[in-house]
Amino acid sequence: YMASYGGISQELARWIRNPAEDRRSLYERIVFNSATGNGDDHDANHGLVLDRPDHGYRLAPFFDPVAPTDLPAKDLAMAFGEDGRRISRQNLLSRPGQFGLEREHAEDVLKRIGTTVAQCWRETLLTLGADPRQVARLASWFDFAKELARVP
């Protein structure tokens, strides 16, 4: 893939009148993809939508959060931190400034998203009609979410 999350964040500043909220949202997507083992969030899964003609563009809503493999990803599709694409707490916290965040706020995002995913993934999949046996086999996909939910 040609893009990086940092590069997308820079482009948001170029195309969006007030990019701060969308840059934070992009960071939240990185954390969510990491927490769910989705390594397929490539550059074609990001776009802009016209908010209203007088307000300009916004980051398009999150779409296509489906991992195409049988194992949770160890890397995201695009680089986001000092360790490139590697999914780790250290890497997620290595460059929050490129998304307009202070480290403390980035840590809060990790805990919030990690806690939500760790607590809700099983019930959500079952509610959506997933086979309970398949859901049980997916448990390891959410180990990193549990790690994020714990305060270091």
XYZ file of C-alpha atoms in Angstrom:
152
model
C 0.000 0.000 0.000
C 1.204 3.462 -0.825
C -0.256 5.480 2.056
C 0.410 5.662 5.762
C -1.978 6.753 8.468
C 0.319 9.703 9.159
C 0.164 10.683 5.497
C -3.628 10.490 5.534
C -3.642 12.662 8.659
C -1.528 15.282 6.854
C -3.847 15.199 3.849
C -6.852 15.754 6.106
C -5.239 19.011 7.196
C -5.011 20.005 3.534
C -8.560 19.115 2.477
C -10.679 19.694 5.566
C -11.477 23.101 6.993
C -11.184 21.942 10.638
C -9.291 18.634 10.587
C -8.716 18.144 14.341
C -11.800 15.976 14.939
C -11.206 13.842 11.848
C -7.542 13.337 12.705
C -8.573 12.071 16.168
C -11.169 9.822 14.521
C -8.471 8.401 12.248
C -6.386 7.555 15.324
C -9.398 5.830 16.887
C -9.707 3.708 13.729
C -6.078 2.662 14.076
C -6.697 1.603 17.670
C -9.935 -0.212 16.765
C -8.246 -2.081 13.909
C -5.421 -3.038 16.257
C -7.865 -4.175 18.974
C -9.804 -6.346 16.527
C -6.878 -7.790 14.564
C -7.970 -6.133 11.313
C -4.840 -5.781 9.220
C -6.762 -4.929 6.038
C -7.533 -1.244 6.663
C -5.652 -0.065 3.572
C -5.685 3.343 1.912
C -8.694 2.526 -0.300
C -10.780 2.193 2.893
C -10.488 5.919 3.594
C -12.112 8.785 1.789
C -13.787 12.138 2.130
C -17.458 13.024 1.964
C -18.990 16.426 1.395
C -20.410 17.395 4.772
C -22.439 20.324 3.457
C -21.403 22.638 0.675
C -20.766 25.458 3.126
C -18.761 23.256 5.533
C -16.580 21.364 3.093
C -15.291 17.808 3.361
C -15.115 15.369 6.275
C -13.468 12.016 6.756
C -15.895 9.379 5.443
C -17.483 7.101 8.039
C -15.552 3.959 8.892
C -16.268 1.171 6.404
C -15.100 -2.335 5.449
C -13.753 -3.357 8.891
C -13.407 -6.993 7.853
C -10.198 -8.926 8.286
C -9.716 -11.347 5.356
C -7.600 -13.922 7.184
C -8.110 -16.723 9.691
C -5.673 -15.231 12.205
C -5.584 -11.813 13.828
C -3.118 -9.445 12.211
C 0.184 -8.616 13.838
C 0.585 -5.620 11.523
C -1.823 -3.082 10.092
C -1.913 -2.462 6.344
C -0.333 0.986 6.725
C 2.368 2.446 8.955
C 1.270 4.559 11.915
C 4.110 4.725 14.432
C 7.848 4.526 15.003
C 7.695 0.753 14.508
C 5.870 1.090 11.198
C 2.819 -1.148 10.874
C 3.463 -3.331 13.974
C 0.462 -3.691 16.324
C 1.663 -2.951 19.858
C 0.821 -0.578 22.691
C 4.261 1.015 22.346
C 3.782 1.660 18.627
C 0.239 2.995 19.107
C 1.618 5.515 21.609
C 4.771 6.410 19.675
C 3.408 9.222 17.468
C 0.057 10.516 18.727
C 1.045 14.059 17.767
C 0.674 13.277 14.066
C -3.035 12.799 14.822
C -3.309 15.938 16.939
C -3.222 14.094 20.269
C -1.176 14.398 23.414
C 0.127 11.085 24.755
C -2.248 11.186 27.738
C -5.280 11.470 25.451
C -3.922 8.678 23.238
C -3.617 6.448 26.320
C -7.272 7.213 27.153
C -8.283 6.224 23.598
C -6.443 2.896 23.919
C -8.147 2.123 27.230
C -11.626 3.215 26.042
C -11.566 1.299 22.768
C -9.787 -1.708 24.245
C -12.334 -1.930 27.076
C -15.309 -1.577 24.728
C -14.047 -4.217 22.301
C -12.983 -6.620 25.075
C -16.357 -6.346 26.806
C -18.649 -6.337 23.769
C -17.197 -8.380 20.921
C -18.723 -11.754 21.861
C -22.259 -10.467 22.563
C -22.181 -8.297 19.438
C -21.281 -11.194 17.158
C -23.877 -13.472 18.726
C -26.550 -10.772 18.469
C -25.729 -10.393 14.782
C -26.340 -14.113 14.285
C -22.835 -15.557 14.249
C -22.528 -19.275 14.974
C -21.518 -19.699 18.656
C -18.802 -22.214 17.686
C -17.248 -19.720 15.278
C -17.469 -17.000 17.909
C -15.618 -19.220 20.395
C -12.861 -19.787 17.818
C -12.422 -16.018 17.411
C -11.582 -15.361 21.065
C -7.845 -14.999 20.418
C -8.563 -12.165 17.963
C -9.498 -9.983 20.910
C -6.538 -10.682 23.216
C -4.918 -7.392 22.259
C -8.152 -5.541 23.111
C -7.910 -7.019 26.616
C -4.300 -5.864 26.807
C -5.304 -2.322 25.803
C -8.090 -2.302 28.404
C -5.560 -2.870 31.193
C -3.764 0.195 32.428
C 0.002 -0.436 32.180
